PDB file of C-alpha atoms and ligand atoms in Angstrom:
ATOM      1  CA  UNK A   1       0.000   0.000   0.000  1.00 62.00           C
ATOM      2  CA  UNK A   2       2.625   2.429   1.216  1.00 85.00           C
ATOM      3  CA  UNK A   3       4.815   1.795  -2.253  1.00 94.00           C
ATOM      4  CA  UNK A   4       1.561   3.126  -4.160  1.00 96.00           C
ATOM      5  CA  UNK A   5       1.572   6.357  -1.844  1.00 97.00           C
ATOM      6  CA  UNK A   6       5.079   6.860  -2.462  1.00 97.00           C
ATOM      7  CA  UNK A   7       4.994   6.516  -6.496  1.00 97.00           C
ATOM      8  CA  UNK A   8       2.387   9.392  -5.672  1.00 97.00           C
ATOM      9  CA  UNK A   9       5.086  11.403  -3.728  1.00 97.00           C
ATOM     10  CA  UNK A  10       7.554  10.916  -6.457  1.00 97.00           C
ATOM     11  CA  UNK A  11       5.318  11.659  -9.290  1.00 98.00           C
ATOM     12  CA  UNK A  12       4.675  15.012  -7.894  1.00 96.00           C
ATOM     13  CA  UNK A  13       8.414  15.485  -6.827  1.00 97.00           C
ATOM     14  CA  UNK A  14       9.489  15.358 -10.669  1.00 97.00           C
ATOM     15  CA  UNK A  15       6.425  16.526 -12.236  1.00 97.00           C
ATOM     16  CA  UNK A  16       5.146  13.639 -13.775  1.00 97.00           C
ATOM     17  CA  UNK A  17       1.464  14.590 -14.800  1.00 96.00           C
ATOM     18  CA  UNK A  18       1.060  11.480 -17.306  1.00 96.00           C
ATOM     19  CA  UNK A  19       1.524   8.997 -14.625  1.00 97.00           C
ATOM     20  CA  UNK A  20      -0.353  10.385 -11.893  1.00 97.00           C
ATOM     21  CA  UNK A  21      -3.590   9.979 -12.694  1.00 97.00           C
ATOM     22  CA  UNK A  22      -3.497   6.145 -13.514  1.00 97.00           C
ATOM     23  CA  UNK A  23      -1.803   5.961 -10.158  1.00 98.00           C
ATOM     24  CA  UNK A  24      -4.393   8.188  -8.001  1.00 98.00           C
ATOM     25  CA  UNK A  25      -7.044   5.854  -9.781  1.00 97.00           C
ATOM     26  CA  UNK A  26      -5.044   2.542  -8.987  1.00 97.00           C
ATOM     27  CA  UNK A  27      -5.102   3.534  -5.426  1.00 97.00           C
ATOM     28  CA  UNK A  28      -8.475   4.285  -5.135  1.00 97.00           C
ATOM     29  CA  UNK A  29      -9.344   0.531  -6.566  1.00 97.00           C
ATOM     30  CA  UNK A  30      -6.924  -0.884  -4.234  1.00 95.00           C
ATOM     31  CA  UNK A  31      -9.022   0.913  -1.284  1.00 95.00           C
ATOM     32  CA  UNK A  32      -6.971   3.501  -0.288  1.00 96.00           C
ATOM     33  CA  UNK A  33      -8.862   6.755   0.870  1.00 93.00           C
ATOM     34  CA  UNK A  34      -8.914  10.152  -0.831  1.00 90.00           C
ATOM     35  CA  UNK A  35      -7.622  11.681   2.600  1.00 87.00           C
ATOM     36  CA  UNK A  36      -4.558   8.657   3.018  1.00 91.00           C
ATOM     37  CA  UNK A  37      -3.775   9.550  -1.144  1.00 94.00           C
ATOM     38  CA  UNK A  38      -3.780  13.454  -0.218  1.00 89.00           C
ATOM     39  CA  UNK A  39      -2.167  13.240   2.987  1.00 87.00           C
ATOM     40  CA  UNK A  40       0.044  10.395   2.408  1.00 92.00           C
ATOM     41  CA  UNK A  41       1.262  10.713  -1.053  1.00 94.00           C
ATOM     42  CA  UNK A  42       0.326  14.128  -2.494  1.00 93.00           C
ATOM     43  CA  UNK A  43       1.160  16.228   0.653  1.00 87.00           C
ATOM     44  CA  UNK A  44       4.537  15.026   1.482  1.00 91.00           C
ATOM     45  CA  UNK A  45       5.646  15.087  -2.316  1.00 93.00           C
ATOM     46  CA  UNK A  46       4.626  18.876  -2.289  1.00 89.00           C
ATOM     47  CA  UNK A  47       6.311  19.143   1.314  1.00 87.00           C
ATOM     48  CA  UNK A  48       9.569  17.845  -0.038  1.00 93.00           C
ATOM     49  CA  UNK A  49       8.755  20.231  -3.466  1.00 92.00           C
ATOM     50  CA  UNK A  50       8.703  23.276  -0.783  1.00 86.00           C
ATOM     51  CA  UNK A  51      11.673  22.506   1.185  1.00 90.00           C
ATOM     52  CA  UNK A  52      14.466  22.162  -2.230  1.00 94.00           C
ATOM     53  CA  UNK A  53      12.377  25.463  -3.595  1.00 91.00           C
ATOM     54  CA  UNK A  54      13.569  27.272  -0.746  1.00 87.00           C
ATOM     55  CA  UNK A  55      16.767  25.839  -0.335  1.00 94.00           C
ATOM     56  CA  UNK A  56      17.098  26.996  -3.581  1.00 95.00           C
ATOM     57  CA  UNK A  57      17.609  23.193  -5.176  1.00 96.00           C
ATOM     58  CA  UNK A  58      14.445  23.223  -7.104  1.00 95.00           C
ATOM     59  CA  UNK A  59      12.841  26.463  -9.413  1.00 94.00           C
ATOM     60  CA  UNK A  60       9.505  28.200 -10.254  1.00 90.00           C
ATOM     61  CA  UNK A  61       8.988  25.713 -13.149  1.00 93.00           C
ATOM     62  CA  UNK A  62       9.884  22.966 -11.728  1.00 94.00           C
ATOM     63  CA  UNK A  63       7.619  23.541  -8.690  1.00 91.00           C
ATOM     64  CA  UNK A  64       4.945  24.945 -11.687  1.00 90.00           C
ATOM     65  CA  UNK A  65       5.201  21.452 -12.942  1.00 94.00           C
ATOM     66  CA  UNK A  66       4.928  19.371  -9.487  1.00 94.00           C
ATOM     67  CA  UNK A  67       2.241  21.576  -8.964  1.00 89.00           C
ATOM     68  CA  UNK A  68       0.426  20.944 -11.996  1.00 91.00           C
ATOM     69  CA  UNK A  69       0.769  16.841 -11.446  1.00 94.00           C
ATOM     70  CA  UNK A  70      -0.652  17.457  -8.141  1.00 91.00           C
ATOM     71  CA  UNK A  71      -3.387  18.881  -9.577  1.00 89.00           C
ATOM     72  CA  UNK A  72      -4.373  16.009 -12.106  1.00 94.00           C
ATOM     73  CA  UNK A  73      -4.717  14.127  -8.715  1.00 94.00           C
ATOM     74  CA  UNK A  74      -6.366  16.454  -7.125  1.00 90.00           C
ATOM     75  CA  UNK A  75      -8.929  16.761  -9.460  1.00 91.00           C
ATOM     76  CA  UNK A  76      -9.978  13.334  -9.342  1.00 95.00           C
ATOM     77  CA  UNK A  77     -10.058  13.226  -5.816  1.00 91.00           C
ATOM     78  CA  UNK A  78     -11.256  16.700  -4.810  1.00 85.00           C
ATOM     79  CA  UNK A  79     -15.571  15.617  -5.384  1.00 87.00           C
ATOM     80  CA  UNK A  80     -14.516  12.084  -3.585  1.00 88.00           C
ATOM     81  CA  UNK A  81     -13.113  14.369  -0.695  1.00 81.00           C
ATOM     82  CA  UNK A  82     -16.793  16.450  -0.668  1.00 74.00           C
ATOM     83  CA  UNK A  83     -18.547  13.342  -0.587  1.00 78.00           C
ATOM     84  CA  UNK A  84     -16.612  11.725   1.918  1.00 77.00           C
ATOM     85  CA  UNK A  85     -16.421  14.354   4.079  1.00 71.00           C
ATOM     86  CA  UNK A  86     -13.035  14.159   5.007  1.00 75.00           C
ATOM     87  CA  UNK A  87     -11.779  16.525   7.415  1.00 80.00           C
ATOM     88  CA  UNK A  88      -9.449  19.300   5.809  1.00 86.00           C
ATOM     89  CA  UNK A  89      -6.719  21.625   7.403  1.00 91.00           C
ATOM     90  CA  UNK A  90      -8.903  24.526   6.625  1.00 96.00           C
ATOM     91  CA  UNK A  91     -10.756  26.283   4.058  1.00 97.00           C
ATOM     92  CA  UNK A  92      -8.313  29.698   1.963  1.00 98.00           C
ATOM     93  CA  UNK A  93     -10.285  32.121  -0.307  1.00 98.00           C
ATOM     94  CA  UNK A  94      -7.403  33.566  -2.446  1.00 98.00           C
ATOM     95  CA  UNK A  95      -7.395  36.313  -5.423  1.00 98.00           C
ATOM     96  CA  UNK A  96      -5.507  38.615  -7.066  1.00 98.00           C
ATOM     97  CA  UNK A  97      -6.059  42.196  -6.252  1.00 98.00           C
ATOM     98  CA  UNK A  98      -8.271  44.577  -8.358  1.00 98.00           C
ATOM     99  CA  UNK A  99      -6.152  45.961 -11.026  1.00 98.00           C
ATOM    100  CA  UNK A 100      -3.589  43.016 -11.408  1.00 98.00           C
ATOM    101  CA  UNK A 101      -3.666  40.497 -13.752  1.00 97.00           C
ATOM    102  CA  UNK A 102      -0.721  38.584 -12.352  1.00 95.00           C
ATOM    103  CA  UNK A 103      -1.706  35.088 -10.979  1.00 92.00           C
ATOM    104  CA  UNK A 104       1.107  33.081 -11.574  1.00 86.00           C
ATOM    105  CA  UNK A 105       2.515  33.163  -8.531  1.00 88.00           C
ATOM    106  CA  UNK A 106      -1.394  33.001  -6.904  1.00 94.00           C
ATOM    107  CA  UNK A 107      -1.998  30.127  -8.643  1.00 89.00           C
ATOM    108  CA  UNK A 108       1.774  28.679  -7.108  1.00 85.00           C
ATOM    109  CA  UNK A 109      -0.003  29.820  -3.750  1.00 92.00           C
ATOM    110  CA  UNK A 110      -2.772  27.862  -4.155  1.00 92.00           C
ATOM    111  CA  UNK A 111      -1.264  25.018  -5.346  1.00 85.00           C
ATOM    112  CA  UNK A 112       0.846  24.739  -2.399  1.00 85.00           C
ATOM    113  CA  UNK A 113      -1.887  25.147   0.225  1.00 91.00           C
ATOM    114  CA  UNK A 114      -4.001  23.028  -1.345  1.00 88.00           C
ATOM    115  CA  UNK A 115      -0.953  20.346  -1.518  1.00 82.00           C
ATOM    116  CA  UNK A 116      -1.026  21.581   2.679  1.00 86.00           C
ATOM    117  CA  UNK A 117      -4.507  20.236   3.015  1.00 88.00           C
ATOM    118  CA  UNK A 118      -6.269  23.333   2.629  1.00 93.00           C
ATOM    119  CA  UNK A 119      -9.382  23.539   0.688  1.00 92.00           C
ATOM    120  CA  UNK A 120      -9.287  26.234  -1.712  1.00 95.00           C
ATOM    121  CA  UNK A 121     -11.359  28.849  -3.575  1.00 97.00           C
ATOM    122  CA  UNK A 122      -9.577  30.713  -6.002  1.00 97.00           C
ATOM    123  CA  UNK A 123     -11.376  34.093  -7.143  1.00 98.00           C
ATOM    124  CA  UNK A 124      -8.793  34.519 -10.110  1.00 98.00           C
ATOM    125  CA  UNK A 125      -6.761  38.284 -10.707  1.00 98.00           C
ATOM    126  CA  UNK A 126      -8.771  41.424 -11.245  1.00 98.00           C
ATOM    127  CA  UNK A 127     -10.660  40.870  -7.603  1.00 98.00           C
ATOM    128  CA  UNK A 128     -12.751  43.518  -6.778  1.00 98.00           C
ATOM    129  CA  UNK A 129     -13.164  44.172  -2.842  1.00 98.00           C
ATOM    130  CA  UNK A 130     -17.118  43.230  -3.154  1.00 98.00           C
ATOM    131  CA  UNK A 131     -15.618  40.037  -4.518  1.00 98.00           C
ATOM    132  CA  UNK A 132     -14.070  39.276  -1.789  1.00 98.00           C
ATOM    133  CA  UNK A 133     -16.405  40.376   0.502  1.00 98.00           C
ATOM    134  CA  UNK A 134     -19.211  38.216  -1.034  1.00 98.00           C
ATOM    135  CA  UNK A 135     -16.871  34.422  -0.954  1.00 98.00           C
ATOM    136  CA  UNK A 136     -15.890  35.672   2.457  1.00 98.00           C
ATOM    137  CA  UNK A 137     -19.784  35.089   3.075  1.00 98.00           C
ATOM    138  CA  UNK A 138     -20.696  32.431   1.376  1.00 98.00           C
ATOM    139  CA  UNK A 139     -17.536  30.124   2.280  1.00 98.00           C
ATOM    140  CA  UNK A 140     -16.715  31.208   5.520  1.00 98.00           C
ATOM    141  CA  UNK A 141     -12.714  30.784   5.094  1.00 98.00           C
ATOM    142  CA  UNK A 142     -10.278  30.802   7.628  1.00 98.00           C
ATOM    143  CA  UNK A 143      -7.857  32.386   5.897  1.00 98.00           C
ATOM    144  CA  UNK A 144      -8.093  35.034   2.941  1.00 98.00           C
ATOM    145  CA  UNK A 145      -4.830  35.514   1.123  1.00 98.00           C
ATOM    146  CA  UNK A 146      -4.608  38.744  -1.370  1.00 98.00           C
ATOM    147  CA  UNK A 147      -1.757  39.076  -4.236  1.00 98.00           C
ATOM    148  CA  UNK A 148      -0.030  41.505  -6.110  1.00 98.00           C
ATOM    149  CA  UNK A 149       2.297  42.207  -8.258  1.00 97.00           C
ATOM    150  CA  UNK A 150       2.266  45.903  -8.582  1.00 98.00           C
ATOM    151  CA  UNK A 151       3.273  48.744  -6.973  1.00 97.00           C
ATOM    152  CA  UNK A 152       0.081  50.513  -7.619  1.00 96.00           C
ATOM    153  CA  UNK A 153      -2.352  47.544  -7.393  1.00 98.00           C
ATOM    154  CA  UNK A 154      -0.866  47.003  -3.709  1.00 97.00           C
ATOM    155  CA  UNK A 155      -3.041  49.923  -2.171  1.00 96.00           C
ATOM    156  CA  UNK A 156      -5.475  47.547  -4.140  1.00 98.00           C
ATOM    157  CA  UNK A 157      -4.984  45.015  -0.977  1.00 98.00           C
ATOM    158  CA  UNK A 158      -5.210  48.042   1.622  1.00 98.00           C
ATOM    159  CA  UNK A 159      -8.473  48.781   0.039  1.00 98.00           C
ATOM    160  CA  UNK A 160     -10.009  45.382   0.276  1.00 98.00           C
ATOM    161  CA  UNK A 161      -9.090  45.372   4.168  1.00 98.00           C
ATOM    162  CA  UNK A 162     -11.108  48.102   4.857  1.00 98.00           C
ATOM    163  CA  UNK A 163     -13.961  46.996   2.626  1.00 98.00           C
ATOM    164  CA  UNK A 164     -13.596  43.632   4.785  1.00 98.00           C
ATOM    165  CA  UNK A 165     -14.080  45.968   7.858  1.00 98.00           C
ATOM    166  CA  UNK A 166     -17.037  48.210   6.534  1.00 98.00           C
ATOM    167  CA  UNK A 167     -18.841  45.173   5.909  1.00 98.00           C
ATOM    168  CA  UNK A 168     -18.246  43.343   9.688  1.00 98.00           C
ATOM    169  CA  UNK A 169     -16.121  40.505   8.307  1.00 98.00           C
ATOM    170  CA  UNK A 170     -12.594  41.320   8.885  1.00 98.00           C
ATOM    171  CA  UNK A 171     -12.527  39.691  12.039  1.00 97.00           C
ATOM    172  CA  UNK A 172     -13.706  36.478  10.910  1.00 97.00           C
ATOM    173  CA  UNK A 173     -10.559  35.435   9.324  1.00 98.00           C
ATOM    174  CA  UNK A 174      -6.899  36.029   9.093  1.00 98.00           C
ATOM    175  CA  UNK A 175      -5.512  37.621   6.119  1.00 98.00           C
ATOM    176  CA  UNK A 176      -2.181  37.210   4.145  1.00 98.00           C
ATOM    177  CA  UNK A 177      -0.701  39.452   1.729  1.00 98.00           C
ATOM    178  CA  UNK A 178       2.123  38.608  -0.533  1.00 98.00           C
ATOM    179  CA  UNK A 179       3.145  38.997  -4.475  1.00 97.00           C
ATOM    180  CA  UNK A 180       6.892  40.487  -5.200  1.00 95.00           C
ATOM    181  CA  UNK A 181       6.586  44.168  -4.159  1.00 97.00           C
ATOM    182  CA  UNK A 182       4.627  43.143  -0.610  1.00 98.00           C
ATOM    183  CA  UNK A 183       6.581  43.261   2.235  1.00 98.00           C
ATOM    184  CA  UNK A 184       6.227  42.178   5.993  1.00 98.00           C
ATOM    185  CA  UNK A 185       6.130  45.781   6.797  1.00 98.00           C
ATOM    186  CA  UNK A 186       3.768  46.596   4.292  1.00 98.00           C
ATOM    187  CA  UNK A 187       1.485  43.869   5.539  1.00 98.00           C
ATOM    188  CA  UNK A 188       1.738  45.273   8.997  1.00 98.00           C
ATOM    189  CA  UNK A 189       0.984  48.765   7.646  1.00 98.00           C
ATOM    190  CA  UNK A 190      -2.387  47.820   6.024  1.00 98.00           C
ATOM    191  CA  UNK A 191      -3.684  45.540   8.947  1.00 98.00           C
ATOM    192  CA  UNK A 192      -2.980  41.820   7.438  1.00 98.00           C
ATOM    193  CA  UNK A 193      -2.360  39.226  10.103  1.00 98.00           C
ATOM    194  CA  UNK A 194       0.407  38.156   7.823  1.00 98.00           C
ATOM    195  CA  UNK A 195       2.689  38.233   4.971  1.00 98.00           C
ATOM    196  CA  UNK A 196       4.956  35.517   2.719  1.00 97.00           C
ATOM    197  CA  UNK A 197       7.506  35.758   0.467  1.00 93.00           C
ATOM    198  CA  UNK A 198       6.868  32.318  -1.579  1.00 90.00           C
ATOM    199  CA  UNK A 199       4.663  29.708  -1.593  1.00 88.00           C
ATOM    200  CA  UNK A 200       5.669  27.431   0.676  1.00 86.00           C
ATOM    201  CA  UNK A 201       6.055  30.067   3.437  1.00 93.00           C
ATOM    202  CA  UNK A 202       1.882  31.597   2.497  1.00 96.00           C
ATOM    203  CA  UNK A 203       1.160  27.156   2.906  1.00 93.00           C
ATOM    204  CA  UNK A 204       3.375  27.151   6.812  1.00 94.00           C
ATOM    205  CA  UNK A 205       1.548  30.914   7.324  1.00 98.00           C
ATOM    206  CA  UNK A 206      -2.004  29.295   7.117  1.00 98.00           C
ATOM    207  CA  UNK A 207      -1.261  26.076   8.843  1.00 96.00           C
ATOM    208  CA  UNK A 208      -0.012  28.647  11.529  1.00 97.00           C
ATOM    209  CA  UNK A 209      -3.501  30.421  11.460  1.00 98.00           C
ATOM    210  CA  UNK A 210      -5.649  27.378  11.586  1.00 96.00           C
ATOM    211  CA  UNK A 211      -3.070  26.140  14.189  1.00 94.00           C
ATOM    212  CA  UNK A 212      -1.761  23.060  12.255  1.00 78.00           C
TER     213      UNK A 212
HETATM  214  C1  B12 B 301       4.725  37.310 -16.084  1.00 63.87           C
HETATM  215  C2  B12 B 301       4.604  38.813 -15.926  1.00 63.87           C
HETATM  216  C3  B12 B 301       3.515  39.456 -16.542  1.00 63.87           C
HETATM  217  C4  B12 B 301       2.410  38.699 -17.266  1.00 63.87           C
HETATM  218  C5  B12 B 301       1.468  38.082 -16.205  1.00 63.87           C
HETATM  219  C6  B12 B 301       0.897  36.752 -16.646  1.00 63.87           C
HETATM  220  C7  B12 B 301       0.194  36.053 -15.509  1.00 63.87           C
HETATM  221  N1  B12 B 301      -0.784  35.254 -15.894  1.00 63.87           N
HETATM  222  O1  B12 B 301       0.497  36.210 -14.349  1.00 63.87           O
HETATM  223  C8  B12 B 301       1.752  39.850 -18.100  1.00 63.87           C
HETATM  224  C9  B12 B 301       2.418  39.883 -19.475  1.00 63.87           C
HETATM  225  C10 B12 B 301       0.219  39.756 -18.293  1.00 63.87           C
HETATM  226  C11 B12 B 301       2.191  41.079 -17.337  1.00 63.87           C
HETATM  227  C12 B12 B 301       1.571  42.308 -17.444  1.00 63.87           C
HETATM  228  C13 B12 B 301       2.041  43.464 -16.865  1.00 63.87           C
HETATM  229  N2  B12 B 301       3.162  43.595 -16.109  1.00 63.87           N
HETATM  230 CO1  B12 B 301       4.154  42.138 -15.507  1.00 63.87          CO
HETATM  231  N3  B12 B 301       5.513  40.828 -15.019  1.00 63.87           N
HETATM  232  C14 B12 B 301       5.567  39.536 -15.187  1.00 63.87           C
HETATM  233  C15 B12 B 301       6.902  39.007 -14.595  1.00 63.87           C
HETATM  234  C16 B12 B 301       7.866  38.797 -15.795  1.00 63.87           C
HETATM  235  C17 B12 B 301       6.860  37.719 -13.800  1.00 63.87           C
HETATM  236  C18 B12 B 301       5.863  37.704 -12.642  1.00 63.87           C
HETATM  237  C19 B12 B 301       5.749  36.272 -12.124  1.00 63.87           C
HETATM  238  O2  B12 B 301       4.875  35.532 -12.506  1.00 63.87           O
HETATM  239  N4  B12 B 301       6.726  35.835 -11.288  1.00 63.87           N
HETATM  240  C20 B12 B 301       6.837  34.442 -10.828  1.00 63.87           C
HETATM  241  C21 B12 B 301       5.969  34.196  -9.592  1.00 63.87           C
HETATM  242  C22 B12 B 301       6.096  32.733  -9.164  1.00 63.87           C
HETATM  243  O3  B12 B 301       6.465  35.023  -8.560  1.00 63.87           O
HETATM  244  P1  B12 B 301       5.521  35.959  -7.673  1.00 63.87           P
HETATM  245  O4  B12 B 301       4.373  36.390  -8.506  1.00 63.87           O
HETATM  246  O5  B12 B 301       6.347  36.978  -7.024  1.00 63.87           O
HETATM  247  O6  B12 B 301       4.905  34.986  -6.586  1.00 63.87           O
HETATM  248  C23 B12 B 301       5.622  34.405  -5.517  1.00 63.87           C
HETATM  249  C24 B12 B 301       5.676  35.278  -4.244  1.00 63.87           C
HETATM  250  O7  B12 B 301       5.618  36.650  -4.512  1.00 63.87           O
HETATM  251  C25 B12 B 301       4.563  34.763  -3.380  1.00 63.87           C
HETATM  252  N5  B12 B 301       3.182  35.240  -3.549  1.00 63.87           N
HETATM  253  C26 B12 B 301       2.547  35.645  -4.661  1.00 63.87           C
HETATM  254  N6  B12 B 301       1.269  35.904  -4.394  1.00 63.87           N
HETATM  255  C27 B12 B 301       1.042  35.651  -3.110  1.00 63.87           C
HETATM  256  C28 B12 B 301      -0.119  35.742  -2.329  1.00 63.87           C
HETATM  257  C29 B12 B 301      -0.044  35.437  -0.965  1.00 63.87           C
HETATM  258  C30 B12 B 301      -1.298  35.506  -0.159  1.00 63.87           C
HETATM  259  C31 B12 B 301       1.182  35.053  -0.384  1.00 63.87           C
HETATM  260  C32 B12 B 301       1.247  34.800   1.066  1.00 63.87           C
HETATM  261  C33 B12 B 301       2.342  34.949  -1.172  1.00 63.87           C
HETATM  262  C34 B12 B 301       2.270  35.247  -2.516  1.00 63.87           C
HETATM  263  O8  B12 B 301       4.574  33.374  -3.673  1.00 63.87           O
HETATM  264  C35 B12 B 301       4.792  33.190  -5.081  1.00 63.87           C
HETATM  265  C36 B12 B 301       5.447  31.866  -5.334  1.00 63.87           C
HETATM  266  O9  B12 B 301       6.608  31.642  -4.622  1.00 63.87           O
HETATM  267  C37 B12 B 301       7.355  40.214 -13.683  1.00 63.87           C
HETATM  268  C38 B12 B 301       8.861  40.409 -13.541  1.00 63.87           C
HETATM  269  C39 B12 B 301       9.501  39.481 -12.566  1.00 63.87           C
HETATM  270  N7  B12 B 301      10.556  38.868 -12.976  1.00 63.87           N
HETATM  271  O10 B12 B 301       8.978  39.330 -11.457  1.00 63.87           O
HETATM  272  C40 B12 B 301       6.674  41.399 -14.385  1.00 63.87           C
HETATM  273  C41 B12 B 301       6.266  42.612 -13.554  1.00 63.87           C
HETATM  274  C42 B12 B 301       5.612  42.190 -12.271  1.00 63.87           C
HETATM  275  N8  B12 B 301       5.237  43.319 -14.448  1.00 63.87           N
HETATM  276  C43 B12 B 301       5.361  44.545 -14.426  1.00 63.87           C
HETATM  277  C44 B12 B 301       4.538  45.419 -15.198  1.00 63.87           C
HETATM  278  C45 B12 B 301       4.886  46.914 -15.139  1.00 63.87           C
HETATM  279  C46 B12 B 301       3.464  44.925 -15.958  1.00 63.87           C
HETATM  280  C47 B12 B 301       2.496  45.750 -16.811  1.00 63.87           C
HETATM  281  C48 B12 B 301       2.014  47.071 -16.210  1.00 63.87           C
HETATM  282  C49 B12 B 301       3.191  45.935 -18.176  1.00 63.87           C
HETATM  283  C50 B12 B 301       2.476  46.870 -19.145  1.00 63.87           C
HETATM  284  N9  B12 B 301       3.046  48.043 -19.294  1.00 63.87           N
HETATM  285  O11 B12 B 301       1.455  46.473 -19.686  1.00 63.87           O
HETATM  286  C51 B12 B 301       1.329  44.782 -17.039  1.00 63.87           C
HETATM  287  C52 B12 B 301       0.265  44.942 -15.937  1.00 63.87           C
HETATM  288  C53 B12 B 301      -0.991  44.199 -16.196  1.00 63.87           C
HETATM  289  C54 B12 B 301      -1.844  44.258 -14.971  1.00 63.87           C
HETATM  290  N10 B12 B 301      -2.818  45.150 -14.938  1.00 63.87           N
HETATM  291  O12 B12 B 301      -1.609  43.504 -14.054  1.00 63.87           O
HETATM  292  C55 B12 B 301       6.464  45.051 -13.485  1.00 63.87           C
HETATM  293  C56 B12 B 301       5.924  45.622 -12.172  1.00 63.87           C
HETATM  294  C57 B12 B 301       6.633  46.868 -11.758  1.00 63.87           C
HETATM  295  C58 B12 B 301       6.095  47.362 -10.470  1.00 63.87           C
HETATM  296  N11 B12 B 301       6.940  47.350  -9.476  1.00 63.87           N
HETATM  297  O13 B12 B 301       4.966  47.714 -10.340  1.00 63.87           O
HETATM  298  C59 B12 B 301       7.348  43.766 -13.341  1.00 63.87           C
HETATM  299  C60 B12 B 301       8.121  43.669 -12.018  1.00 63.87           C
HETATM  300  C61 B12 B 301       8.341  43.802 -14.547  1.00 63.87           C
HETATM  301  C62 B12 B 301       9.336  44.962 -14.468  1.00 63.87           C
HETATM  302  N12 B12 B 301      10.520  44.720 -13.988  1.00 63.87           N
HETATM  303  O14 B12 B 301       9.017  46.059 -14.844  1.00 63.87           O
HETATM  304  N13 B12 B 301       3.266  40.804 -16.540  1.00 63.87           N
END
């Protein structure tokens, strides 16, 4: 059973999106659950994927690719993971700001939390604050993470904090900022609960907010 889970690990490791599929479905028929596949075989591959990125061993398309595999698994197993209930580390509504049509590191972000055991809802780029606003109620995350990539779309996350407030919301959940200009100060500045420079740091961030 366990040398299924860690073909998983390894497919996602080096990217291999033609393989994964057949072997997320083979371990399904041999009875293993959508939460051991995810947190057994998906999650540590994108664990290990995190660690070389920072250590510098590994590179955005590299991780783009690992990423990607983990999707093809994920996509199988994300409506077995509704059905069966299974308990996830939390639930992330992420966007890019209004204004910015960046996502590429967003999507990375997503990727990576959802390879954390996060459940994610990903509002795309060009987010307007009501946008936000309006998931926040309807999916009642635990976490909201904001991106940008601009200078002048990063007032743009400022903005959407205060249009959190006006509405009663922003102390429901915990808010991360991050994209290539944002810094920890700047986070602090507009009132996020936190900031990260990469993807596997915004993943470690929310596990710290749910307390994971
Ligand atoms: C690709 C790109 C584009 C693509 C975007 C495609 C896409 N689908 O994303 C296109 C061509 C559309 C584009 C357009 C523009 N771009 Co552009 N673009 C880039 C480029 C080359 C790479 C950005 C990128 O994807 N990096 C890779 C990812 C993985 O890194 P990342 O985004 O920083 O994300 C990581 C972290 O920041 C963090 N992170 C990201 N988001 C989040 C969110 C949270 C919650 C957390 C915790 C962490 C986190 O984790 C990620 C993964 O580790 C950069 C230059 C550069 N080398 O950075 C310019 C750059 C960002 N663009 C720039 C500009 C000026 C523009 C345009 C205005 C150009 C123009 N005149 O039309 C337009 C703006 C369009 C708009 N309204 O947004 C400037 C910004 C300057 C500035 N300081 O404001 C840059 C820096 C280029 C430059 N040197 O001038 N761009």
């Amino acid at each position: 059973m366990s040398e299924i889970l860690d073909k998983i690990s390894k497919a996602v490791i080096e990217g291999d999106a033609d393989s994964i599929g057949m072997l997320t479905e083979l371990a399904l028929s041999k009875g293993l659950t959508p939460k051991d596949i995810l947190d057994k075989g998906l999650m540590p591959g994108m664990d290990y994927v995190g660690v070389e990125f920072r250590k510098g061993n590994m590179f955005v398309p590299e991780v783009l690719l690992s990423a990607r595999t983990m999707q093809v698994s994920m996509d199988i197993l994300r409506p077995l993971l509704t059905e069966t209930g299974a308990e996830m580390a939390g639930k992330v509504v992420l966007g890019t700001v209004q204004g910015d049509l960046h996502d590429i590191g967003k999507n990375l972000v997503g990727m990576m939390l959802e390879g954390a055991g996060f459940e994610v809802v990903d509002l795309g780029k060009d987010v307007p604050p009501q946008t936000f606003v309006e998931a926040i109620r309807k999916e009642q995350p635990d976490v909201v993470g904001m991106s940008a990539l601009l200078t002048t779309t990063m007032r743009a996350m400022g903005h959407t904090i205060k249009v959190l407030e006006e509405a009663g919301l922003r102390e429901r959940v915990k808010i991360m900022v991050g994209g290539a200009p944002v810094t920890s100060d700047f986070a602090q500045q507009i009132g996020a609960d936190g900031y990260a420079s990469n993807a596997p740091a915004a993943a470690d961030l929310a596990k710290k907010f749910v307390g994971k």
